[in-house]
Every structure is written in structure tokens, then in C-alpha cells.
Amino acid sequence: MKIDLHVHSKYSVRPSQWILQKLGCPECFTEPAEVYRIARQKGMDLVTITDHNNISGSAEIAHLPGTFISEEVTTYFPDDGCKAHVLVYDINDAIHREIQKVRENIFDLVDYLAQTGIVHVLAHPLYSVNDKLTIKHFEKFLLLFKNFELNGARDDYQNYSIRQILENLTPEILNNLIDKHGIVPVSAEPWRKSLTGGSDDHSSLNVARQHTVVKGARSLKEFLHGIDTARTIPVGKGSTPGVMSHNIYGIAYQYYKRKLNFESDVNKDLVLRFLNRCLQADPESDERLVTRLIYSWRKRKGSKQQEGSKIQDLLRSEAHKLLMDDPDLMEIASNGNGKTENRAERWFSFVNQVSNKVLLHFWDSLLSSLSGAHFFNMFQSLGSAGAAYTVLAPYFVTFTVFSRDRHFSSAAKEHFGIRGVTGNETPAKIVYFTDTFHEINGVALTIQHQLELAGKTGKDLTVITCDSQTRPTMKGQMNFNPIGVYGFSEYPEQKMFLPPLLEILNYCYEQGFTQIHVATPGPLGLAALAVARIMKIPLSGTYHTAIPQYAHILTGDYAIEELVWKYTTWFYDQLNLILVPSTSTERELIGKGIDPKKICLFPRGVDAARFHPSKRNVNFLKEQFNAGDGPKILYVGRISKEKDLHVLAQAFRNLTQTLWDAELIFVGDGPYIKELKELLAGAPCIFTGYRDGEELATIYASCDLFAFPSATDTFGNVVLEAQASGLPVIVTDSGGPQENMIPHKTGQVVPVGDPEALLQALKFLLADRARLKEMGKAARLNMENRSYERAFDETWQIYQKIPGRSDLEQADAKKDQRKKAA
């Protein structure tokens, strides 16, 4: 016999989901007769309904063949109010009334059920109904109950964890629990448990998704006896955030359909017809249900529309376009989807695509307002975008709940000594979000090296990028197509990509990452922050770039710099750990109010084998770039305004007046190159463009001195590469590069923005070639213990020090307590 032992009807009226509570919406609208019809249609031999503390649903179908009365009883631990749900089967009205008298105390309830011989099952044992469930409570469950449910509305991982724990129980474990809690078990062999399956359906969309089979049973009595004698076979599968969200959308849809009292023919509206097909089990079976929502989609008349109406119209418009363009979705709208197994996946795709289109509209308006300094329009666009994101609220809520459940299930398994196949702790599984990966800069190169080394050393690292171009991907890289692409006039080669948040969230959940790291505070950084908050997992990040200073250099406006500082400090203050490339950056962030306990120095390395003095080849420069025989000063990096290259240009022009054969070589490209060439017109300069690989290594080693005038670099990878190649370096006293060399030994430090000081440093170093050579040797020696491999290993160890998820939850709980106290 097959029975779905956990299903709800319209008599379950008190929703546990926050979304439904906010809507003032009951948790189920399914008619009892509809539950019966669907269950029978899906092959269930008997049908029961388990409404919360209510038997009206079961009683309403009691006259039908193959039914029996049941309910889901809410009960509590008396000491702390932790809530539990217990399924009781084959009862009557008198038993129901007695149960209501004793259900407030879980011990009284269990005693009553045991004394009367009523078959009962603990529903979703690892799900915290009111956020109070602990391992201690679960230990007591093991003593109080012998029948446990695998729940169709909970994650498969949670159900798998329950099965693992129960199958690994021993007399010794139970005896220890008896001594610990002083509870007498309900059965003679309390380590032997029975497992049942129930769908826990609230929307009619998943009836019988999970059910129970008892082989050989010919009657309800034999079936229930099969539960108590552990002869049950749970059949089916658990839920996902997508399936649960689909249920919530379905319940909300059914609620509004009943609430709005507007008669109309839904078949005239394509969008409503699609919603009706997707969000209830079998709409074509009762055309009376196809009513009343078309009013909510109509455009309101008048020139002044409310913002909600504007969003509503956009949603409807984009939904209509999508249905017209997608044959699969049009098929659902036309012929239904009742027999299709992937209805939740189709709904996810539909909601994701429509919301992305609407959000793109508002982000376009926001960026237009920013570029035109229309700040009031900007705030309106921000509000509209935020309101549009509420369309996705069911997904955000369910991903949070399912992530929390996974964590608790994992903690429960570890508590009972059940771990991975190897018996070791779960290794770190880190995902790295970056807005820059393919660009030519130190941040991108560092991330690429880390990903490459993770593969070589067996570390579980994934890099998430968002790029509209078709490029080859590295192993471990996951690229998402952006919702929108935006450019910058100052940096035409740079693009900002608006990421698809819902797709990224779903991917991160499926992959089960244990920690998120952000490289940049841009759109992907914000997506990472949202995912970390929703999934309740630790979030770390690296402060690579002096973004506020860049903002000032590009705009010349200190107010803009201060505004960017406010955003930057807000963003990094959300992180649990901040890696900084230098002590100067650390001091700067602390000065802006960042907690110093969050900050840690980020080990950085250099490829000392690739960048090596042995690759010196002056003929290469002559043949490739028509270089002369004089001393060669090198700059490598982005050719942009914020690098203070005008200071280097002025110093070099003055140098050539006394050292006429010196040459200045620029390797790189950028928006400032045209202006820089004009500043150096007629001077002995070489512009090579972007170079990499062995060609770049040869250029480094074939020069004599490296000059890096930037004041905004937090680190400066190129300073390491130059020293590894045997070049002394000149850096400024601002930013991180000065910490990557030894003053007066591997190079010189000059005041920032001072062309005369830079000129004197160039003259001093180039005046004595023997001294220059000795400083080059010291520079090389300084780099030989800073390998990429060593730096990566040290960085991975730092990742392990980030507060664990349980620590973060405790910290959040303390914050909530302080707020309540206030």
C-alpha cells in the first residue's frame, strides 16, 4: 500500500512562512476533495489529511472510500518553548479533543499517544519550526519517538542526514542519552527506528511527491502496523528552494485570486492563463477557479501612476513578451503543465527572466540619473529597483531557510560522529567573486594565479565572474551572463556588468560553498554580500584597489571621493575578514572606522622562476623596439591618469638634459596613453603596448631600473616582478609598493607627486652602474622567498581562520538580543 502521510488542506490556516504571514495569507487553499482527487490520481491507495491541530479536512472526505482521519499536532518543550510537529493517524473526534488538552507539553503528548497505542510520527525532525531547535532537543527526540519522517518539503540533504543518524544508532548511544536526559524511551529497542515519507504539501502542487510504502499491507491496520514494526519504505524526493518557492508563489496566487472580487474571463489574458497553469495543480479541472486576477494586471488610467502600478505594468509587459518569445512557456499557457515534473524549474526560469528584464529597466534609469546628476530621479530608480527585487522574496526566504537547515543537519551528523567518507572534517569550499578577471591588472592576475594554484594543490576554489564576451574559461571559473552591460567614458575598455542574482544564488546553494570571498566591491561584490547574507555563510574580502582616491583623480571632486569612501567603508564593514595588501592600507581603513580585528595582511607572491635576471637580452629590445645602447628606465602597468605618469614624464624630460642616452619604456595600455605621448613628444621613449608571458619577462630583465610613481596602488605586483628580474625600483611614499622593497638596498622611496625628487633618485641610481648592479642583486635576493606557492598556502590558512557559520549565528543572535533589550 502507498499513502502520502503528510498533506494539508484549506483547514491549515496559520502559515509558518514569513512571506505568507506578511500577506495575511493562510498557508493552504486546497479543498479536501482536491487533495483526495490528486492523491488517488497519483496512485495513493489510501488518503488522509494532516492539517495543523485540526481534523476538519480529514472529516470532510471521511465519507469517501479509502480515507482515514489524521492531524499534525503542534507541541512544545515546556522549559524553552521549542516547537515540534507530531503526525497522528487513524483518530476520531474524541481522540482529537484529548490530544488538544495535552499537546502544549511534548512529554504529556507522547505519554498519551503511547498509552492509547495511537500510531504517531515525528514530522521533519531536523527542521526548526520556531528557530529554537538544538542538538539537545534532537537527542530527546531520539528517546521520545520511534517513528521519524522524511519530509517532501525539506531538503534532500536533511532527509539523508536523518536516515544516516538513525541507521547508525547503537544501544550504547541510546544508553548514554538516557543517562544524560533522564528520559525513559518509548520502545524496548530505542535504537531501532522506523522511517515514513510524506509530501507536506500546502499548495496541491506536490501531493504524493514523498510518500510511504508498506509491502504486503492489505488494510489500514496492516499499514499502520508496518510503521510501528519498521517495515516502511519512504519513496520520493525532498524539496529544493525552487520547489518551496514555487509552493509559496502558488499559495499567494490562490490567495489573491480569492481575495480580489473582480469577474473576468482569464482566457483573454495570456499572462494570467500562464500563471493559472503554473501555480495550481490542475486548473483545467475547474474553470470556476480561473477568475478575478485580470483586474490587477490592467493599466490604471490617468497620468499620475503609483510606483507599484508602474512595476506591475512592467512585470506584465515583460512577462507577455517572454511568453510570446518562448515556445515552451507558451505551450504551458496554452495546454497546461499538470503532467510535467519540472514545473518548479520552469517557474524559476520564468520569474528569473522577467525580474531581470524589469530590474534592467530600473538600473538603466539609475545610471542615467547618476551620469546626469539627477539625484532625485536616482532615488526614485533605487526605490523602484528595490521594489522589483521583492518579487524574488520567496526565493530569498527559502534559500535562507534551506541553508540554515543544511547547516543544522550537518552539525547533527557531526555530533553523532557521522562525517565524510574519509572520516575527516568537511574541507573548505570557497567561492571567489570578482568584477575583474580578464582585465590587465594586478587584481585579475592574482586571482588567476590563485585559481591555477588551487587546482595544482587540490584546494576547492571556484571563481565567479560576470562577462558578456565569449572567452575561454579557466578550470574552476564559473561565468554568468550579465543582465546589463555599462561602460565608462574615462575607461572605454572597462565595463560594469550587472549580475543575475537569482541564478548566482541558486548556483552557490547547489554547490554548497562554505565561504565566500570578494575581490571587488562592485556589482558582483554586492551579489556576493547578498548571497552570503541569504545563505548565512562567512564572507571575507580583499581590499585591492584605492577606489575613493581613483574617484577623486578622475573627477577632481573631493565630495565624490568622500561619497565613495562612505560606500567603500560600508561595504567592507559587512565582511567578517578583510585582507589588505599593506600596513598603509590597514592604517587607512582603520582610520575610516573599520574594526582592526577584522583586518589581516594578505600574503602576495611573485613568479620568481618566470621573472629572472637570466632572461636579460638587450638585443631583443633593439630588434623589437629599435632601442639604443643607453640605460633603460621601465614602467609596467596601466597607462592611466591615477598612476601619476605625468610626474614620471616631467622627471624624465629633465633627466635627458644631462643623461641624453637614457630611454624610458612603457609597457601597458590605457586611456591616458595619447596624452602621455604628447607630454613626451620628442623624448627617447618606447611604448610597447600590452605584453605578457616570456616577452614581458625579457623586457623586465633587459632594462636597468624600474620607476613606479603611482600614489594609489595598495600593493603593486609589478614592483615584485621588477625586483625578481634584478631591477632596483623607485616607488613613492604613498600606498603599498614601498612595503615591497627595502629602501636604499633594493631601491629608493620618493615623495609622492614630486618630479624633482623623482629626478634626483633617477640620477643617483643611474650615476653609479656598479651600485645599480648590486642593488639589482639585492632586489632579486629579496624576492626569492616570496613564491606564489608559499603566498597561496599562507592565504588559504588565513581563509581557515574566518569565524565559522555557528559563530556568526551566535553573533547575530547577540545583536538581536541587544536590539530587543534596547
PDB file of N, CA, C and O in Angstrom, residues 735-761:
ATOM      1  N   GLY A 735      50.895  54.567  -0.397  1.00  0.00           N
ATOM      2  CA  GLY A 735      50.395  53.276  -0.862  1.00  0.00           C
ATOM      3  C   GLY A 735      51.260  52.118  -0.435  1.00  0.00           C
ATOM      4  O   GLY A 735      52.172  52.244   0.389  1.00  0.00           O
ATOM      5  N   GLY A 736      50.991  50.968  -1.041  1.00  0.00           N
ATOM      6  CA  GLY A 736      51.635  49.733  -0.625  1.00  0.00           C
ATOM      7  C   GLY A 736      52.957  49.380  -1.264  1.00  0.00           C
ATOM      8  O   GLY A 736      53.741  48.627  -0.671  1.00  0.00           O
ATOM      9  N   PRO A 737      53.282  49.857  -2.474  1.00  0.00           N
ATOM     10  CA  PRO A 737      54.536  49.423  -3.117  1.00  0.00           C
ATOM     11  C   PRO A 737      55.784  49.634  -2.272  1.00  0.00           C
ATOM     12  O   PRO A 737      56.719  48.839  -2.334  1.00  0.00           O
ATOM     13  N   GLN A 738      55.826  50.691  -1.456  1.00  0.00           N
ATOM     14  CA  GLN A 738      57.014  50.964  -0.646  1.00  0.00           C
ATOM     15  C   GLN A 738      57.296  49.843   0.362  1.00  0.00           C
ATOM     16  O   GLN A 738      58.427  49.689   0.837  1.00  0.00           O
ATOM     17  N   GLU A 739      56.252  49.046   0.692  1.00  0.00           N
ATOM     18  CA  GLU A 739      56.431  47.956   1.640  1.00  0.00           C
ATOM     19  C   GLU A 739      56.951  46.689   0.964  1.00  0.00           C
ATOM     20  O   GLU A 739      57.227  45.699   1.645  1.00  0.00           O
ATOM     21  N   ASN A 740      57.056  46.713  -0.348  1.00  0.00           N
ATOM     22  CA  ASN A 740      57.528  45.553  -1.096  1.00  0.00           C
ATOM     23  C   ASN A 740      58.966  45.706  -1.580  1.00  0.00           C
ATOM     24  O   ASN A 740      59.386  44.997  -2.483  1.00  0.00           O
ATOM     25  N   MET A 741      59.695  46.632  -0.996  1.00  0.00           N
ATOM     26  CA  MET A 741      61.111  46.818  -1.331  1.00  0.00           C
ATOM     27  C   MET A 741      61.841  47.277  -0.065  1.00  0.00           C
ATOM     28  O   MET A 741      61.215  47.593   0.951  1.00  0.00           O
ATOM     29  N   ILE A 742      63.162  47.268  -0.118  1.00  0.00           N
ATOM     30  CA  ILE A 742      63.970  47.695   1.024  1.00  0.00           C
ATOM     31  C   ILE A 742      64.647  49.012   0.651  1.00  0.00           C
ATOM     32  O   ILE A 742      65.517  49.039  -0.232  1.00  0.00           O
ATOM     33  N   PRO A 743      64.229  50.119   1.273  1.00  0.00           N
ATOM     34  CA  PRO A 743      64.810  51.424   0.918  1.00  0.00           C
ATOM     35  C   PRO A 743      66.332  51.424   1.036  1.00  0.00           C
ATOM     36  O   PRO A 743      66.896  50.857   1.986  1.00  0.00           O
ATOM     37  N   HIS A 744      66.963  52.031   0.043  1.00  0.00           N
ATOM     38  CA  HIS A 744      68.425  52.186  -0.038  1.00  0.00           C
ATOM     39  C   HIS A 744      69.154  50.861  -0.283  1.00  0.00           C
ATOM     40  O   HIS A 744      70.377  50.859  -0.415  1.00  0.00           O
ATOM     41  N   LYS A 745      68.435  49.768  -0.316  1.00  0.00           N
ATOM     42  CA  LYS A 745      69.066  48.475  -0.579  1.00  0.00           C
ATOM     43  C   LYS A 745      68.576  47.875  -1.892  1.00  0.00           C
ATOM     44  O   LYS A 745      69.378  47.396  -2.701  1.00  0.00           O
ATOM     45  N   THR A 746      67.261  47.881  -2.099  1.00  0.00           N
ATOM     46  CA  THR A 746      66.721  47.377  -3.378  1.00  0.00           C
ATOM     47  C   THR A 746      66.110  48.506  -4.199  1.00  0.00           C
ATOM     48  O   THR A 746      65.507  48.255  -5.232  1.00  0.00           O
ATOM     49  N   GLY A 747      66.216  49.731  -3.728  1.00  0.00           N
ATOM     50  CA  GLY A 747      65.663  50.854  -4.473  1.00  0.00           C
ATOM     51  C   GLY A 747      65.527  52.081  -3.615  1.00  0.00           C
ATOM     52  O   GLY A 747      66.083  52.170  -2.514  1.00  0.00           O
ATOM     53  N   GLN A 748      64.756  53.060  -4.118  1.00  0.00           N
ATOM     54  CA  GLN A 748      64.573  54.337  -3.457  1.00  0.00           C
ATOM     55  C   GLN A 748      63.086  54.635  -3.291  1.00  0.00           C
ATOM     56  O   GLN A 748      62.257  54.239  -4.138  1.00  0.00           O
ATOM     57  N   VAL A 749      62.760  55.359  -2.212  1.00  0.00           N
ATOM     58  CA  VAL A 749      61.397  55.848  -1.986  1.00  0.00           C
ATOM     59  C   VAL A 749      61.413  57.351  -2.088  1.00  0.00           C
ATOM     60  O   VAL A 749      62.254  58.019  -1.454  1.00  0.00           O
ATOM     61  N   VAL A 750      60.508  57.922  -2.900  1.00  0.00           N
ATOM     62  CA  VAL A 750      60.473  59.370  -3.108  1.00  0.00           C
ATOM     63  C   VAL A 750      59.110  59.915  -2.700  1.00  0.00           C
ATOM     64  O   VAL A 750      58.121  59.180  -2.693  1.00  0.00           O
ATOM     65  N   PRO A 751      59.044  61.208  -2.364  1.00  0.00           N
ATOM     66  CA  PRO A 751      57.743  61.801  -2.019  1.00  0.00           C
ATOM     67  C   PRO A 751      56.783  61.722  -3.209  1.00  0.00           C
ATOM     68  O   PRO A 751      57.185  61.896  -4.363  1.00  0.00           O
ATOM     69  N   VAL A 752      55.522  61.483  -2.905  1.00  0.00           N
ATOM     70  CA  VAL A 752      54.533  61.345  -3.959  1.00  0.00           C
ATOM     71  C   VAL A 752      54.303  62.679  -4.667  1.00  0.00           C
ATOM     72  O   VAL A 752      54.329  63.745  -4.043  1.00  0.00           O
ATOM     73  N   GLY A 753      54.137  62.616  -5.984  1.00  0.00           N
ATOM     74  CA  GLY A 753      53.797  63.801  -6.757  1.00  0.00           C
ATOM     75  C   GLY A 753      54.902  64.824  -6.866  1.00  0.00           C
ATOM     76  O   GLY A 753      54.648  66.005  -7.187  1.00  0.00           O
ATOM     77  N   ASP A 754      56.165  64.419  -6.654  1.00  0.00           N
ATOM     78  CA  ASP A 754      57.294  65.359  -6.646  1.00  0.00           C
ATOM     79  C   ASP A 754      58.252  64.996  -7.788  1.00  0.00           C
ATOM     80  O   ASP A 754      59.126  64.138  -7.642  1.00  0.00           O
ATOM     81  N   PRO A 755      58.141  65.645  -8.959  1.00  0.00           N
ATOM     82  CA  PRO A 755      59.010  65.306 -10.093  1.00  0.00           C
ATOM     83  C   PRO A 755      60.488  65.581  -9.818  1.00  0.00           C
ATOM     84  O   PRO A 755      61.352  64.864 -10.331  1.00  0.00           O
ATOM     85  N   GLU A 756      60.801  66.590  -8.999  1.00  0.00           N
ATOM     86  CA  GLU A 756      62.199  66.898  -8.714  1.00  0.00           C
ATOM     87  C   GLU A 756      62.830  65.785  -7.869  1.00  0.00           C
ATOM     88  O   GLU A 756      63.971  65.371  -8.127  1.00  0.00           O
ATOM     89  N   ALA A 757      62.077  65.278  -6.874  1.00  0.00           N
ATOM     90  CA  ALA A 757      62.596  64.183  -6.042  1.00  0.00           C
ATOM     91  C   ALA A 757      62.789  62.925  -6.877  1.00  0.00           C
ATOM     92  O   ALA A 757      63.781  62.195  -6.720  1.00  0.00           O
ATOM     93  N   LEU A 758      61.873  62.683  -7.796  1.00  0.00           N
ATOM     94  CA  LEU A 758      61.993  61.520  -8.671  1.00  0.00           C
ATOM     95  C   LEU A 758      63.207  61.674  -9.583  1.00  0.00           C
ATOM     96  O   LEU A 758      63.957  60.709  -9.822  1.00  0.00           O
ATOM     97  N   LEU A 759      63.435  62.891 -10.089  1.00  0.00           N
ATOM     98  CA  LEU A 759      64.586  63.152 -10.949  1.00  0.00           C
ATOM     99  C   LEU A 759      65.899  62.867 -10.209  1.00  0.00           C
ATOM    100  O   LEU A 759      66.802  62.218 -10.752  1.00  0.00           O
ATOM    101  N   GLN A 760      65.996  63.331  -8.968  1.00  0.00           N
ATOM    102  CA  GLN A 760      67.223  63.126  -8.199  1.00  0.00           C
ATOM    103  C   GLN A 760      67.453  61.643  -7.922  1.00  0.00           C
ATOM    104  O   GLN A 760      68.603  61.169  -7.927  1.00  0.00           O
ATOM    105  N   ALA A 761      66.379  60.887  -7.677  1.00  0.00           N
ATOM    106  CA  ALA A 761      66.518  59.447  -7.459  1.00  0.00           C
ATOM    107  C   ALA A 761      67.006  58.752  -8.724  1.00  0.00           C
ATOM    108  O   ALA A 761      67.868  57.855  -8.669  1.00  0.00           O
TER     109      ALA A 761
END
